[in-house]
Amino acid sequence: MTGMLALVLMAPLAVSAARAQTPATGPALIEHVTDLVHRHFYDPDAAARIWPQALEEHAATLSSDPSDNEIEAAVDAMLAALGASHTDLYTADEQAYYELLDIFARRDWRAEIRSLFPGGRIAYTGIGVVTKIIEGRTFLAGVHHGGPAARAGLLVGDEIVEADGRPFDPVASFAGRAGRSIALEIRRSENGPIETVDVVPVRIRPNAFFLEAMRASARVIARGGRDFGYIRIWSYARRDYHAC
């Protein structure tokens, strides 16, 4: 577990994105998240009431030398106990880590961001998709308009089975491979045949990528003698999205 800790604590009209260098050990990480919850959760009374019990319940399940996955699972379970949407732990293994950092990054985070991303530009290598795990299988829940996946013909609902013969991961499968073709094995129907789709990942800067995807989605649809304007809103958290 390396890089910045992206812990997003939100509620309608009360948004706080907290970050810090990720502590190296399990107990230190849990202590750090505990501090962030107490300082940034939108409902401090609920945090004071619920968090101690969640901490006692889930931290006690960790082994004496827990793995990163065990630590993250415990923290996720504790955050879930707060019963609030938009409250989660994200690591550099997840697309949302980069997307949320880019959307909510503040000017006073620049030094930390520059230490992690060349030139201070938050980016990762990907193909422009939103994935969803269902019963251990990865499906496409979204395909960004104009992105590599869309150009390759990938569709919402496709099951991604493998990437270059290995288990698919939306971040790890493309890391360090921008500009190089990757063969995705996909399935388009339950128990259907495996198809191969070649896709070329690119470096994605989330804010700019979302904006371009929104622009690429815009169209006029004629129905029943009337024209309807359509645009897919991939994000609405910044003024430049509103202007688009």
PDB file of C-alpha atoms in Angstrom:
ATOM      1  CA  MET A   1       0.000   0.000   0.000  1.00  0.00           C
ATOM      2  CA  THR A   2       1.905   3.056  -1.226  1.00  0.00           C
ATOM      3  CA  GLY A   3       1.225   6.662  -2.067  1.00  0.00           C
ATOM      4  CA  MET A   4      -1.510   8.868  -0.719  1.00  0.00           C
ATOM      5  CA  LEU A   5      -4.456   7.724   1.322  1.00  0.00           C
ATOM      6  CA  ALA A   6      -7.648   8.982  -0.254  1.00  0.00           C
ATOM      7  CA  LEU A   7     -10.392   8.934   2.347  1.00  0.00           C
ATOM      8  CA  VAL A   8     -13.496  10.685   1.113  1.00  0.00           C
ATOM      9  CA  LEU A   9     -16.116  11.692   3.661  1.00  0.00           C
ATOM     10  CA  MET A  10     -19.154  13.298   2.110  1.00  0.00           C
ATOM     11  CA  ALA A  11     -22.745  14.259   2.611  1.00  0.00           C
ATOM     12  CA  PRO A  12     -24.982  16.558   0.587  1.00  0.00           C
ATOM     13  CA  LEU A  13     -23.742  20.104   1.225  1.00  0.00           C
ATOM     14  CA  ALA A  14     -20.884  18.846   3.436  1.00  0.00           C
ATOM     15  CA  VAL A  15     -17.877  17.540   1.552  1.00  0.00           C
ATOM     16  CA  SER A  16     -14.400  16.919   2.879  1.00  0.00           C
ATOM     17  CA  ALA A  17     -11.640  15.062   1.060  1.00  0.00           C
ATOM     18  CA  ALA A  18      -8.875  14.134   3.478  1.00  0.00           C
ATOM     19  CA  ARG A  19      -5.486  12.817   2.514  1.00  0.00           C
ATOM     20  CA  ALA A  20      -2.036  12.088   3.902  1.00  0.00           C
ATOM     21  CA  GLN A  21       0.971   9.934   3.282  1.00  0.00           C
ATOM     22  CA  THR A  22      -0.165   6.387   3.929  1.00  0.00           C
ATOM     23  CA  PRO A  23       1.197   5.021   7.222  1.00  0.00           C
ATOM     24  CA  ALA A  24       3.412   1.974   6.829  1.00  0.00           C
ATOM     25  CA  THR A  25       1.819  -0.340   9.367  1.00  0.00           C
ATOM     26  CA  GLY A  26      -1.686  -1.624  10.006  1.00  0.00           C
ATOM     27  CA  PRO A  27      -2.252  -0.096  13.434  1.00  0.00           C
ATOM     28  CA  ALA A  28      -0.877   3.262  12.269  1.00  0.00           C
ATOM     29  CA  LEU A  29      -3.202   3.286   9.266  1.00  0.00           C
ATOM     30  CA  ILE A  30      -6.221   2.510  11.410  1.00  0.00           C
ATOM     31  CA  GLU A  31      -5.235   5.220  13.887  1.00  0.00           C
ATOM     32  CA  HIS A  32      -4.864   7.690  11.036  1.00  0.00           C
ATOM     33  CA  VAL A  33      -8.277   6.854   9.563  1.00  0.00           C
ATOM     34  CA  THR A  34      -9.791   7.137  13.042  1.00  0.00           C
ATOM     35  CA  ASP A  35      -8.350  10.641  13.335  1.00  0.00           C
ATOM     36  CA  LEU A  36      -9.697  11.617   9.909  1.00  0.00           C
ATOM     37  CA  VAL A  37     -13.167  10.326  10.741  1.00  0.00           C
ATOM     38  CA  HIS A  38     -13.300  12.296  13.976  1.00  0.00           C
ATOM     39  CA  ARG A  39     -12.069  15.471  12.269  1.00  0.00           C
ATOM     40  CA  HIS A  40     -13.884  15.328   8.933  1.00  0.00           C
ATOM     41  CA  PHE A  41     -17.023  13.162   9.088  1.00  0.00           C
ATOM     42  CA  TYR A  42     -20.050  15.360   8.435  1.00  0.00           C
ATOM     43  CA  ASP A  43     -21.919  14.077  11.532  1.00  0.00           C
ATOM     44  CA  PRO A  44     -19.509  14.194  14.497  1.00  0.00           C
ATOM     45  CA  ASP A  45     -22.119  12.888  16.936  1.00  0.00           C
ATOM     46  CA  ALA A  46     -22.658   9.771  14.819  1.00  0.00           C
ATOM     47  CA  ALA A  47     -18.907   9.282  14.480  1.00  0.00           C
ATOM     48  CA  ALA A  48     -18.439   9.511  18.244  1.00  0.00           C
ATOM     49  CA  ARG A  49     -21.236   7.009  18.818  1.00  0.00           C
ATOM     50  CA  ILE A  50     -20.580   4.447  16.059  1.00  0.00           C
ATOM     51  CA  TRP A  51     -16.846   4.499  15.380  1.00  0.00           C
ATOM     52  CA  PRO A  52     -15.519   3.160  18.721  1.00  0.00           C
ATOM     53  CA  GLN A  53     -17.719   0.070  18.455  1.00  0.00           C
ATOM     54  CA  ALA A  54     -16.775  -0.512  14.799  1.00  0.00           C
ATOM     55  CA  LEU A  55     -13.115  -0.045  15.656  1.00  0.00           C
ATOM     56  CA  GLU A  56     -13.270  -2.562  18.477  1.00  0.00           C
ATOM     57  CA  GLU A  57     -15.177  -5.098  16.377  1.00  0.00           C
ATOM     58  CA  HIS A  58     -13.108  -5.023  13.192  1.00  0.00           C
ATOM     59  CA  ALA A  59      -9.625  -4.154  14.415  1.00  0.00           C
ATOM     60  CA  ALA A  60      -9.807  -7.134  16.754  1.00  0.00           C
ATOM     61  CA  THR A  61     -10.171  -9.479  13.770  1.00  0.00           C
ATOM     62  CA  LEU A  62      -6.757  -8.566  12.349  1.00  0.00           C
ATOM     63  CA  SER A  63      -3.854 -10.959  12.736  1.00  0.00           C
ATOM     64  CA  SER A  64      -0.626  -9.896  14.430  1.00  0.00           C
ATOM     65  CA  ASP A  65       0.954  -9.300  11.010  1.00  0.00           C
ATOM     66  CA  PRO A  66      -1.962  -8.362   8.732  1.00  0.00           C
ATOM     67  CA  SER A  67      -1.636  -8.041   4.971  1.00  0.00           C
ATOM     68  CA  ASP A  68      -2.524  -4.842   3.127  1.00  0.00           C
ATOM     69  CA  ASN A  69      -5.744  -6.464   1.923  1.00  0.00           C
ATOM     70  CA  GLU A  70      -6.742  -7.408   5.474  1.00  0.00           C
ATOM     71  CA  ILE A  71      -6.090  -3.877   6.691  1.00  0.00           C
ATOM     72  CA  GLU A  72      -8.078  -2.324   3.852  1.00  0.00           C
ATOM     73  CA  ALA A  73     -10.979  -4.740   4.394  1.00  0.00           C
ATOM     74  CA  ALA A  74     -11.100  -3.873   8.098  1.00  0.00           C
ATOM     75  CA  VAL A  75     -11.070  -0.132   7.384  1.00  0.00           C
ATOM     76  CA  ASP A  76     -13.768  -0.518   4.711  1.00  0.00           C
ATOM     77  CA  ALA A  77     -15.953  -2.439   7.166  1.00  0.00           C
ATOM     78  CA  MET A  78     -15.485   0.230   9.824  1.00  0.00           C
ATOM     79  CA  LEU A  79     -16.393   3.009   7.387  1.00  0.00           C
ATOM     80  CA  ALA A  80     -19.450   1.049   6.235  1.00  0.00           C
ATOM     81  CA  ALA A  81     -20.637   0.954   9.844  1.00  0.00           C
ATOM     82  CA  LEU A  82     -21.101   4.732   9.671  1.00  0.00           C
ATOM     83  CA  GLY A  83     -24.006   4.091   7.307  1.00  0.00           C
ATOM     84  CA  ALA A  84     -23.210   7.040   5.040  1.00  0.00           C
ATOM     85  CA  SER A  85     -22.912   7.097   1.272  1.00  0.00           C
ATOM     86  CA  HIS A  86     -19.812   8.578  -0.359  1.00  0.00           C
ATOM     87  CA  THR A  87     -17.637   7.422   2.527  1.00  0.00           C
ATOM     88  CA  ASP A  88     -14.865   5.039   1.589  1.00  0.00           C
ATOM     89  CA  LEU A  89     -11.161   4.241   1.556  1.00  0.00           C
ATOM     90  CA  TYR A  90      -9.400   4.293  -1.812  1.00  0.00           C
ATOM     91  CA  THR A  91      -5.894   3.114  -2.624  1.00  0.00           C
ATOM     92  CA  ALA A  92      -3.671   3.446  -5.686  1.00  0.00           C
ATOM     93  CA  ASP A  93      -4.962   0.048  -6.872  1.00  0.00           C
ATOM     94  CA  GLU A  94      -8.335   1.612  -7.731  1.00  0.00           C
ATOM     95  CA  GLN A  95      -9.440   3.997 -10.486  1.00  0.00           C
ATOM     96  CA  ALA A  96     -11.536   5.997  -8.038  1.00  0.00           C
ATOM     97  CA  TYR A  97      -8.353   6.908  -6.120  1.00  0.00           C
ATOM     98  CA  TYR A  98      -7.048   8.897  -9.096  1.00  0.00           C
ATOM     99  CA  GLU A  99     -10.441  10.267 -10.089  1.00  0.00           C
ATOM    100  CA  LEU A 100     -11.302  11.594  -6.641  1.00  0.00           C
ATOM    101  CA  LEU A 101      -7.826  13.012  -6.049  1.00  0.00           C
ATOM    102  CA  ASP A 102      -8.016  14.922  -9.328  1.00  0.00           C
ATOM    103  CA  ILE A 103     -11.548  16.174  -8.724  1.00  0.00           C
ATOM    104  CA  PHE A 104     -11.087  17.268  -5.109  1.00  0.00           C
ATOM    105  CA  ALA A 105      -7.371  18.152  -5.008  1.00  0.00           C
ATOM    106  CA  ARG A 106      -6.703  21.461  -3.294  1.00  0.00           C
ATOM    107  CA  ARG A 107      -3.854  23.868  -3.897  1.00  0.00           C
ATOM    108  CA  ASP A 108      -2.264  23.114  -0.538  1.00  0.00           C
ATOM    109  CA  TRP A 109      -1.880  19.459  -1.601  1.00  0.00           C
ATOM    110  CA  ARG A 110       0.506  20.328  -4.442  1.00  0.00           C
ATOM    111  CA  ALA A 111       3.722  19.271  -2.707  1.00  0.00           C
ATOM    112  CA  GLU A 112       2.357  15.829  -1.871  1.00  0.00           C
ATOM    113  CA  ILE A 113       0.871  15.364  -5.326  1.00  0.00           C
ATOM    114  CA  ARG A 114       4.143  16.342  -7.020  1.00  0.00           C
ATOM    115  CA  SER A 115       5.962  13.737  -4.927  1.00  0.00           C
ATOM    116  CA  LEU A 116       3.685  11.024  -6.332  1.00  0.00           C
ATOM    117  CA  PHE A 117       2.899  12.150  -9.881  1.00  0.00           C
ATOM    118  CA  PRO A 118       5.453  13.547 -12.377  1.00  0.00           C
ATOM    119  CA  GLY A 119       4.853  17.246 -12.914  1.00  0.00           C
ATOM    120  CA  GLY A 120       2.121  17.194 -10.285  1.00  0.00           C
ATOM    121  CA  ARG A 121      -0.399  15.871 -12.806  1.00  0.00           C
ATOM    122  CA  ILE A 122      -2.620  13.141 -11.392  1.00  0.00           C
ATOM    123  CA  ALA A 123      -2.878  10.347 -13.948  1.00  0.00           C
ATOM    124  CA  TYR A 124      -3.047   6.591 -14.429  1.00  0.00           C
ATOM    125  CA  THR A 125      -3.006   4.295 -17.450  1.00  0.00           C
ATOM    126  CA  GLY A 126      -6.373   2.903 -18.502  1.00  0.00           C
ATOM    127  CA  ILE A 127      -8.896   2.429 -21.282  1.00  0.00           C
ATOM    128  CA  GLY A 128     -11.835   4.543 -20.108  1.00  0.00           C
ATOM    129  CA  VAL A 129     -14.263   2.152 -18.462  1.00  0.00           C
ATOM    130  CA  VAL A 130     -16.263   1.780 -15.274  1.00  0.00           C
ATOM    131  CA  THR A 131     -16.242  -1.771 -13.932  1.00  0.00           C
ATOM    132  CA  LYS A 132     -18.478  -3.660 -11.535  1.00  0.00           C
ATOM    133  CA  ILE A 133     -17.768  -6.962  -9.807  1.00  0.00           C
ATOM    134  CA  ILE A 134     -20.743  -9.339  -9.756  1.00  0.00           C
ATOM    135  CA  GLU A 135     -20.240 -12.731  -8.104  1.00  0.00           C
ATOM    136  CA  GLY A 136     -16.505 -12.525  -8.686  1.00  0.00           C
ATOM    137  CA  ARG A 137     -16.811 -11.594 -12.365  1.00  0.00           C
ATOM    138  CA  THR A 138     -15.910  -8.204 -13.873  1.00  0.00           C
ATOM    139  CA  PHE A 139     -18.465  -6.430 -16.055  1.00  0.00           C
ATOM    140  CA  LEU A 140     -18.425  -3.052 -17.776  1.00  0.00           C
ATOM    141  CA  ALA A 141     -20.882  -0.690 -16.108  1.00  0.00           C
ATOM    142  CA  GLY A 142     -19.769   2.255 -18.234  1.00  0.00           C
ATOM    143  CA  VAL A 143     -17.676   3.020 -21.303  1.00  0.00           C
ATOM    144  CA  HIS A 144     -16.381   6.582 -21.621  1.00  0.00           C
ATOM    145  CA  HIS A 145     -17.326   8.165 -24.927  1.00  0.00           C
ATOM    146  CA  GLY A 146     -14.380   8.664 -27.264  1.00  0.00           C
ATOM    147  CA  GLY A 147     -11.982   6.687 -25.062  1.00  0.00           C
ATOM    148  CA  PRO A 148      -9.848   3.668 -25.991  1.00  0.00           C
ATOM    149  CA  ALA A 149     -12.486   1.139 -24.896  1.00  0.00           C
ATOM    150  CA  ALA A 150     -15.215   2.867 -26.906  1.00  0.00           C
ATOM    151  CA  ARG A 151     -12.990   3.044 -29.983  1.00  0.00           C
ATOM    152  CA  ALA A 152     -12.214  -0.670 -29.626  1.00  0.00           C
ATOM    153  CA  GLY A 153     -15.932  -1.500 -29.604  1.00  0.00           C
ATOM    154  CA  LEU A 154     -16.336  -2.514 -25.953  1.00  0.00           C
ATOM    155  CA  LEU A 155     -19.899  -2.202 -24.667  1.00  0.00           C
ATOM    156  CA  VAL A 156     -21.691  -1.763 -21.365  1.00  0.00           C
ATOM    157  CA  GLY A 157     -22.520  -5.251 -20.088  1.00  0.00           C
ATOM    158  CA  ASP A 158     -19.441  -6.933 -21.532  1.00  0.00           C
ATOM    159  CA  GLU A 159     -17.737  -9.327 -19.141  1.00  0.00           C
ATOM    160  CA  ILE A 160     -13.956  -8.885 -19.114  1.00  0.00           C
ATOM    161  CA  VAL A 161     -12.410 -12.299 -18.574  1.00  0.00           C
ATOM    162  CA  GLU A 162      -8.681 -11.741 -19.100  1.00  0.00           C
ATOM    163  CA  ALA A 163      -6.139  -9.174 -20.254  1.00  0.00           C
ATOM    164  CA  ASP A 164      -3.238 -10.625 -22.235  1.00  0.00           C
ATOM    165  CA  GLY A 165      -3.949 -14.034 -20.722  1.00  0.00           C
ATOM    166  CA  ARG A 166      -4.023 -12.834 -17.110  1.00  0.00           C
ATOM    167  CA  PRO A 167      -6.856 -12.008 -14.701  1.00  0.00           C
ATOM    168  CA  PHE A 168      -8.268  -8.576 -15.498  1.00  0.00           C
ATOM    169  CA  ASP A 169      -7.766  -5.586 -13.212  1.00  0.00           C
ATOM    170  CA  PRO A 170      -8.879  -2.087 -14.295  1.00  0.00           C
ATOM    171  CA  VAL A 171      -5.626  -0.508 -13.060  1.00  0.00           C
ATOM    172  CA  ALA A 172      -2.947  -3.212 -12.797  1.00  0.00           C
ATOM    173  CA  SER A 173      -3.691  -4.714 -16.228  1.00  0.00           C
ATOM    174  CA  PHE A 174      -2.642  -1.473 -17.936  1.00  0.00           C
ATOM    175  CA  ALA A 175       0.055  -0.069 -15.630  1.00  0.00           C
ATOM    176  CA  GLY A 176       3.157   0.898 -17.599  1.00  0.00           C
ATOM    177  CA  ARG A 177       1.574  -0.133 -20.905  1.00  0.00           C
ATOM    178  CA  ALA A 178       0.285   3.125 -22.369  1.00  0.00           C
ATOM    179  CA  GLY A 179       0.380   3.035 -26.155  1.00  0.00           C
ATOM    180  CA  ARG A 180       0.799  -0.747 -26.359  1.00  0.00           C
ATOM    181  CA  SER A 181      -1.987  -3.013 -27.573  1.00  0.00           C
ATOM    182  CA  ILE A 182      -3.529  -5.373 -25.034  1.00  0.00           C
ATOM    183  CA  ALA A 183      -5.768  -8.316 -25.931  1.00  0.00           C
ATOM    184  CA  LEU A 184      -8.899  -8.444 -23.796  1.00  0.00           C
ATOM    185  CA  GLU A 185     -10.924 -11.624 -23.692  1.00  0.00           C
ATOM    186  CA  ILE A 186     -14.584 -10.743 -23.288  1.00  0.00           C
ATOM    187  CA  ARG A 187     -17.954 -12.464 -23.109  1.00  0.00           C
ATOM    188  CA  ARG A 188     -21.111 -10.717 -24.324  1.00  0.00           C
ATOM    189  CA  SER A 189     -23.759 -13.146 -23.124  1.00  0.00           C
ATOM    190  CA  GLU A 190     -24.181 -15.634 -20.290  1.00  0.00           C
ATOM    191  CA  ASN A 191     -22.133 -18.742 -21.145  1.00  0.00           C
ATOM    192  CA  GLY A 192     -21.474 -17.187 -24.560  1.00  0.00           C
ATOM    193  CA  PRO A 193     -18.295 -17.569 -26.598  1.00  0.00           C
ATOM    194  CA  ILE A 194     -15.093 -15.781 -25.658  1.00  0.00           C
ATOM    195  CA  GLU A 195     -14.172 -12.961 -28.032  1.00  0.00           C
ATOM    196  CA  THR A 196     -10.864 -11.111 -28.257  1.00  0.00           C
ATOM    197  CA  VAL A 197     -10.791  -7.322 -28.477  1.00  0.00           C
ATOM    198  CA  ASP A 198      -7.529  -5.415 -28.899  1.00  0.00           C
ATOM    199  CA  VAL A 199      -7.372  -2.111 -27.035  1.00  0.00           C
ATOM    200  CA  VAL A 200      -4.588   0.444 -26.618  1.00  0.00           C
ATOM    201  CA  PRO A 201      -4.515   2.049 -23.147  1.00  0.00           C
ATOM    202  CA  VAL A 202      -3.577   5.702 -22.679  1.00  0.00           C
ATOM    203  CA  ARG A 203      -2.486   7.929 -19.824  1.00  0.00           C
ATOM    204  CA  ILE A 204      -5.676   9.278 -18.299  1.00  0.00           C
ATOM    205  CA  ARG A 205      -5.892  12.573 -16.435  1.00  0.00           C
ATOM    206  CA  PRO A 206      -9.353  12.118 -14.925  1.00  0.00           C
ATOM    207  CA  ASN A 207     -10.672  15.689 -15.015  1.00  0.00           C
ATOM    208  CA  ALA A 208      -9.666  16.300 -18.626  1.00  0.00           C
ATOM    209  CA  PHE A 209     -10.737  12.797 -19.643  1.00  0.00           C
ATOM    210  CA  PHE A 210     -14.217  13.169 -18.128  1.00  0.00           C
ATOM    211  CA  LEU A 211     -14.643  16.534 -19.837  1.00  0.00           C
ATOM    212  CA  GLU A 212     -13.670  15.143 -23.239  1.00  0.00           C
ATOM    213  CA  ALA A 213     -15.952  12.125 -22.739  1.00  0.00           C
ATOM    214  CA  MET A 214     -18.862  14.447 -21.982  1.00  0.00           C
ATOM    215  CA  ARG A 215     -18.176  16.458 -25.117  1.00  0.00           C
ATOM    216  CA  ALA A 216     -17.853  13.290 -27.199  1.00  0.00           C
ATOM    217  CA  SER A 217     -21.210  12.032 -25.906  1.00  0.00           C
ATOM    218  CA  ALA A 218     -23.178  15.110 -27.010  1.00  0.00           C
ATOM    219  CA  ARG A 219     -25.615  14.512 -29.826  1.00  0.00           C
ATOM    220  CA  VAL A 220     -29.055  15.389 -31.146  1.00  0.00           C
ATOM    221  CA  ILE A 221     -31.545  12.519 -31.313  1.00  0.00           C
ATOM    222  CA  ALA A 222     -34.597  12.814 -33.563  1.00  0.00           C
ATOM    223  CA  ARG A 223     -37.746  11.103 -32.301  1.00  0.00           C
ATOM    224  CA  GLY A 224     -41.338  11.564 -33.381  1.00  0.00           C
ATOM    225  CA  GLY A 225     -40.605  14.686 -35.374  1.00  0.00           C
ATOM    226  CA  ARG A 226     -38.799  16.338 -32.474  1.00  0.00           C
ATOM    227  CA  ASP A 227     -35.108  16.817 -31.706  1.00  0.00           C
ATOM    228  CA  PHE A 228     -33.686  15.956 -28.287  1.00  0.00           C
ATOM    229  CA  GLY A 229     -30.276  16.984 -27.010  1.00  0.00           C
ATOM    230  CA  TYR A 230     -28.277  14.283 -25.201  1.00  0.00           C
ATOM    231  CA  ILE A 231     -25.105  14.444 -23.125  1.00  0.00           C
ATOM    232  CA  ARG A 232     -23.716  11.846 -20.708  1.00  0.00           C
ATOM    233  CA  ILE A 233     -22.632  13.511 -17.463  1.00  0.00           C
ATOM    234  CA  TRP A 234     -19.571  11.596 -16.291  1.00  0.00           C
ATOM    235  CA  SER A 235     -18.870  14.043 -13.475  1.00  0.00           C
ATOM    236  CA  TYR A 236     -20.499  17.246 -12.244  1.00  0.00           C
ATOM    237  CA  ALA A 237     -18.143  18.226  -9.456  1.00  0.00           C
ATOM    238  CA  ARG A 238     -16.298  21.107 -11.130  1.00  0.00           C
ATOM    239  CA  ARG A 239     -17.248  24.366 -12.832  1.00  0.00           C
ATOM    240  CA  ASP A 240     -15.675  23.364 -16.156  1.00  0.00           C
ATOM    241  CA  TYR A 241     -18.087  20.408 -16.264  1.00  0.00           C
ATOM    242  CA  HIS A 242     -20.995  22.799 -15.740  1.00  0.00           C
ATOM    243  CA  ALA A 243     -19.745  24.975 -18.606  1.00  0.00           C
ATOM    244  CA  CYS A 244     -19.490  21.958 -20.908  1.00  0.00           C
TER     245      CYS A 244
END
